[in-house]
Amino acid sequence: EAGVAQSPRYKIIEKRQSVAFWCNPISGHATLYWYQQILGQGPKLLIQFQNNGVVDDSQLPKDRFSAERLKGVDSTLKIQPAKLEDSAVYLCASSPPVGQRGERETQYFGPGTRLLVL
Amino acid sequence: GDSVTQMEGPVTLSEEAFLTINCTYTATGYPSLFWYVQYPGEGLQLLLKATKADDKGSNKGFEATYRKETTSFHLEKGSVQVSDSAVYFCALLFSGGYNKLIFGAGTRLAVHP
């Protein structure tokens, strides 16, 4: 079974530029998550989708970050304009459908996109 | 709010030494608890989990027991290998719903031959 795919793996931009990250979850996984992992810290949830609807975006800086999940499969996270403090690894994760409680709680992570803002 | 506290790293051990990484949590109710591992250059991988009090999660020689009384979920391994060198994250499933994981800051483990 293929894992969570993310691209690009690395990105370097200058502040005030825009950037987009792409995620393809595990086939059949209804829930998709974007996390931000700043160096030396644990991942922090930015946004969670259930199918193509947002269920939690309470920690997403909405003035500059946006995300979408068209057709309930792939997702894109965008930052516009980027700030220096956005330098981090952006992790995408997915989990199985609602109804399989023991499995639903397990999140499967992609390799991440490392962003450096200069 | 819900939170996770891990012991600070780095933890440096010789091969075959005993490992303990402490993790305590604060939460409403009894959340599921997880240990994730991040090898260099890779994403997070689930190492083990426990969904209720007194459950023991185990995988690849690692173990952790969900202790409700002490709100802890310490990670242990009897004999570490060089290949265990990685960053270990303790996490809980947010009790407010929506399947949100709350992570600790991570503990880096370095195992030397």
CSV table of C-alpha atoms in Angstrom, one decimal:
chain,number,residue,atom,x,y,z
A,1,GLU,CA,0.0,0.0,0.0
A,2,ALA,CA,1.4,3.4,-1.0
A,3,GLY,CA,2.0,5.8,1.8
A,4,VAL,CA,1.2,9.5,2.0
A,5,ALA,CA,2.9,11.4,-0.7
A,6,GLN,CA,4.1,15.0,-0.5
A,7,SER,CA,5.9,17.4,-2.8
A,8,PRO,CA,8.1,19.2,-3.0
A,9,ARG,CA,10.5,17.8,-0.4
A,10,TYR,CA,12.4,21.1,-0.1
A,11,LYS,CA,11.6,24.7,-0.9
A,12,ILE,CA,13.6,27.9,-0.4
A,13,ILE,CA,11.9,31.2,-0.9
A,14,GLU,CA,12.3,34.8,0.1
A,15,LYS,CA,10.0,36.5,2.6
A,16,ARG,CA,6.8,37.9,1.1
A,17,GLN,CA,6.8,35.3,-1.7
A,18,SER,CA,4.1,32.7,-2.0
A,19,VAL,CA,4.5,28.9,-1.9
A,20,ALA,CA,2.3,25.9,-2.2
A,21,PHE,CA,2.6,22.3,-0.9
A,22,TRP,CA,0.8,19.3,-2.3
A,23,CYS,CA,-0.3,16.1,-0.5
A,24,ASN,CA,-1.8,12.9,-1.7
A,25,PRO,CA,-3.2,10.8,1.2
A,26,ILE,CA,-3.4,7.0,1.4
A,27,SER,CA,-6.2,5.7,-0.8
A,28,GLY,CA,-9.5,5.5,0.9
A,29,HIS,CA,-8.5,7.7,3.9
A,30,ALA,CA,-11.3,10.2,4.6
A,31,THR,CA,-9.4,12.4,6.9
A,32,LEU,CA,-6.4,14.6,6.0
A,33,TYR,CA,-4.3,16.7,8.2
A,34,TRP,CA,-1.7,19.4,7.7
A,35,TYR,CA,0.8,19.9,10.6
A,36,GLN,CA,3.6,22.5,11.0
A,37,GLN,CA,6.8,21.3,12.7
A,38,ILE,CA,9.1,24.1,13.7
A,39,LEU,CA,12.7,23.0,14.4
A,40,GLY,CA,13.0,21.6,18.0
A,41,GLN,CA,9.2,21.4,18.5
A,42,GLY,CA,6.6,18.8,18.0
A,43,PRO,CA,4.1,19.0,15.1
A,44,LYS,CA,1.2,21.4,15.5
A,45,LEU,CA,-2.1,20.8,13.7
A,46,LEU,CA,-2.9,23.6,11.2
A,47,ILE,CA,-6.0,22.2,9.5
A,48,GLN,CA,-8.0,19.0,9.3
A,49,PHE,CA,-10.3,17.9,6.5
A,50,GLN,CA,-13.0,15.3,6.6
A,51,ASN,CA,-13.5,14.3,3.0
A,52,ASN,CA,-13.5,17.8,1.4
A,53,GLY,CA,-14.9,19.7,4.3
A,54,VAL,CA,-12.9,21.5,7.0
A,55,VAL,CA,-13.5,20.3,10.5
A,56,ASP,CA,-10.8,22.1,12.4
A,57,ASP,CA,-8.7,25.1,11.3
A,58,SER,CA,-8.5,26.9,14.6
A,59,GLN,CA,-4.7,27.1,14.5
A,60,LEU,CA,-4.4,28.1,10.9
A,61,PRO,CA,-3.1,31.7,10.4
A,62,LYS,CA,-5.9,32.6,8.0
A,63,ASP,CA,-4.5,35.9,7.0
A,64,ARG,CA,-1.7,34.2,5.1
A,65,PHE,CA,-2.3,30.4,5.0
A,66,SER,CA,-5.0,28.6,3.0
A,67,ALA,CA,-5.7,25.0,2.2
A,68,GLU,CA,-8.1,23.1,0.1
A,69,ARG,CA,-9.0,19.5,-0.6
A,70,LEU,CA,-10.8,19.3,-3.9
A,71,LYS,CA,-12.9,16.1,-4.5
A,72,GLY,CA,-11.9,14.8,-1.1
A,73,VAL,CA,-8.6,13.4,-2.2
A,74,ASP,CA,-5.5,15.5,-2.8
A,75,SER,CA,-4.8,18.7,-0.8
A,76,THR,CA,-2.9,21.9,-1.3
A,77,LEU,CA,-1.6,24.1,1.5
A,78,LYS,CA,-0.6,27.7,0.4
A,79,ILE,CA,1.3,30.4,2.2
A,80,GLN,CA,1.0,34.0,0.8
A,81,PRO,CA,2.9,36.0,1.7
A,82,ALA,CA,5.5,34.0,3.6
A,83,LYS,CA,7.3,35.3,6.7
A,84,LEU,CA,10.6,34.2,8.2
A,85,GLU,CA,8.8,32.4,11.1
A,86,ASP,CA,7.1,30.1,8.6
A,87,SER,CA,10.3,28.2,8.1
A,88,ALA,CA,9.4,24.7,9.2
A,89,VAL,CA,8.6,21.2,8.0
A,90,TYR,CA,5.0,20.9,6.8
A,91,LEU,CA,3.7,17.4,7.4
A,92,CYS,CA,0.6,15.9,5.8
A,93,ALA,CA,-1.1,12.9,7.4
A,94,SER,CA,-4.2,10.9,6.7
A,95,SER,CA,-6.3,8.4,8.7
A,96,PRO,CA,-8.9,5.8,7.8
A,97,PRO,CA,-12.7,6.5,7.6
A,98,VAL,CA,-14.9,7.2,10.6
A,99,GLY,CA,-16.4,4.1,12.0
A,100,GLN,CA,-13.2,2.1,12.5
A,101,ARG,CA,-12.4,3.6,15.9
A,102,GLY,CA,-9.2,1.8,16.6
A,103,GLU,CA,-7.8,2.5,13.2
A,104,ARG,CA,-9.4,5.9,12.8
A,105,GLU,CA,-7.1,7.3,15.6
A,106,THR,CA,-3.9,6.3,13.8
A,107,GLN,CA,-2.5,8.9,11.6
A,108,TYR,CA,-0.1,8.1,8.8
A,109,PHE,CA,2.4,10.8,8.0
A,110,GLY,CA,4.1,11.7,4.7
A,111,PRO,CA,7.8,12.6,4.5
A,112,GLY,CA,7.1,16.3,4.9
A,113,THR,CA,8.1,19.5,3.0
A,114,ARG,CA,11.0,21.5,4.5
A,115,LEU,CA,10.5,25.2,3.9
A,116,LEU,CA,13.1,27.8,4.4
A,117,VAL,CA,12.1,31.4,4.2
A,118,LEU,CA,15.0,33.9,3.7
B,1,GLY,CA,-5.9,22.7,27.7
B,2,ASP,CA,-4.5,19.3,26.7
B,3,SER,CA,-0.7,19.1,26.6
B,4,VAL,CA,2.2,16.6,26.6
B,5,THR,CA,5.5,17.0,28.3
B,6,GLN,CA,8.6,15.0,27.4
B,7,MET,CA,12.0,14.7,28.9
B,8,GLU,CA,14.5,17.0,27.2
B,9,GLY,CA,17.2,15.5,25.0
B,10,PRO,CA,19.4,14.6,23.6
B,11,VAL,CA,19.6,11.2,25.3
B,12,THR,CA,23.0,9.5,24.5
B,13,LEU,CA,23.4,5.8,25.1
B,14,SER,CA,25.7,3.0,24.3
B,15,GLU,CA,24.5,0.1,22.3
B,16,GLU,CA,22.6,-2.5,24.4
B,17,ALA,CA,21.8,0.0,27.2
B,18,PHE,CA,18.4,0.4,28.7
B,19,LEU,CA,16.2,3.2,27.5
B,20,THR,CA,13.6,5.3,29.2
B,21,ILE,CA,12.0,8.4,27.8
B,22,ASN,CA,9.6,10.1,30.1
B,23,CYS,CA,6.2,11.4,29.0
B,24,THR,CA,3.5,12.9,31.1
B,25,TYR,CA,0.2,14.5,29.9
B,26,THR,CA,-2.6,16.8,30.9
B,27,ALA,CA,-6.0,16.1,29.5
B,28,THR,CA,-9.7,16.1,30.1
B,29,GLY,CA,-10.9,12.5,30.3
B,30,TYR,CA,-8.8,9.6,29.1
B,31,PRO,CA,-7.3,10.2,25.7
B,32,SER,CA,-5.5,7.6,23.6
B,33,LEU,CA,-1.8,7.9,23.8
B,34,PHE,CA,0.9,7.4,21.2
B,35,TRP,CA,4.6,7.3,20.6
B,36,TYR,CA,5.8,8.3,17.1
B,37,VAL,CA,9.4,8.0,15.8
B,38,GLN,CA,11.1,10.2,13.3
B,39,TYR,CA,14.2,8.8,11.7
B,40,PRO,CA,16.6,11.2,10.0
B,41,GLY,CA,15.2,12.6,6.7
B,42,GLU,CA,11.9,10.7,7.1
B,43,GLY,CA,8.4,11.4,8.3
B,44,LEU,CA,6.7,10.4,11.5
B,45,GLN,CA,6.0,6.7,12.0
B,46,LEU,CA,3.7,5.3,14.6
B,47,LEU,CA,5.7,3.3,17.0
B,48,LEU,CA,3.0,2.2,19.5
B,49,LYS,CA,-0.2,3.3,21.1
B,50,ALA,CA,-2.5,2.6,24.0
B,51,THR,CA,-6.2,3.5,24.1
B,52,LYS,CA,-7.2,3.0,27.7
B,53,ALA,CA,-5.7,3.0,31.2
B,54,ASP,CA,-3.3,0.1,32.0
B,55,ASP,CA,-3.0,-0.8,28.3
B,56,LYS,CA,0.5,-1.6,27.2
B,57,GLY,CA,1.6,-0.7,23.7
B,58,SER,CA,4.6,-2.6,22.3
B,59,ASN,CA,6.5,-2.7,19.0
B,60,LYS,CA,10.0,-3.5,17.9
B,61,GLY,CA,11.1,-4.1,21.5
B,62,PHE,CA,9.7,-0.8,22.7
B,63,GLU,CA,7.0,-0.7,25.4
B,64,ALA,CA,4.9,1.9,27.1
B,65,THR,CA,2.1,1.5,29.7
B,66,TYR,CA,-0.8,4.0,30.0
B,67,ARG,CA,-0.7,5.0,33.7
B,68,LYS,CA,-3.8,7.0,34.6
B,69,GLU,CA,-2.7,7.5,38.2
B,70,THR,CA,0.4,9.3,37.2
B,71,THR,CA,-0.8,10.6,33.8
B,72,SER,CA,2.3,9.1,32.2
B,73,PHE,CA,3.2,7.0,29.2
B,74,HIS,CA,6.9,6.4,29.5
B,75,LEU,CA,8.7,4.7,26.6
B,76,GLU,CA,11.2,1.9,27.4
B,77,LYS,CA,13.4,-0.5,25.6
B,78,GLY,CA,15.6,-3.1,27.2
B,79,SER,CA,18.5,-3.0,24.8
B,80,VAL,CA,18.9,-0.2,22.3
B,81,GLN,CA,20.6,-0.5,18.9
B,82,VAL,CA,22.4,2.1,16.8
B,83,SER,CA,19.5,1.9,14.4
B,84,ASP,CA,17.2,3.2,17.1
B,85,SER,CA,18.8,6.6,16.8
B,86,ALA,CA,15.9,9.0,16.0
B,87,VAL,CA,13.6,11.6,17.5
B,88,TYR,CA,10.8,10.2,19.6
B,89,PHE,CA,7.5,12.1,20.1
B,90,CYS,CA,4.8,11.4,22.7
B,91,ALA,CA,1.3,12.4,21.7
B,92,LEU,CA,-2.3,12.3,22.9
B,93,LEU,CA,-5.5,12.4,21.0
B,94,PHE,CA,-7.2,15.7,21.8
B,95,SER,CA,-10.2,15.1,24.0
B,96,GLY,CA,-12.2,17.8,22.3
B,97,GLY,CA,-12.8,15.6,19.3
B,98,TYR,CA,-11.9,15.9,15.7
B,99,ASN,CA,-9.1,13.3,16.0
B,100,LYS,CA,-6.4,16.0,16.7
B,101,LEU,CA,-3.0,14.9,18.0
B,102,ILE,CA,-1.2,17.0,20.5
B,103,PHE,CA,2.5,16.3,20.4
B,104,GLY,CA,5.3,16.8,22.9
B,105,ALA,CA,8.5,18.6,21.9
B,106,GLY,CA,10.3,15.4,21.0
B,107,THR,CA,13.3,13.6,22.5
B,108,ARG,CA,16.4,13.0,20.4
B,109,LEU,CA,18.1,9.6,21.0
B,110,ALA,CA,21.6,8.9,19.9
B,111,VAL,CA,23.0,5.4,20.3
B,112,HIS,CA,26.7,4.8,19.9
B,113,PRO,CA,28.4,1.5,19.1
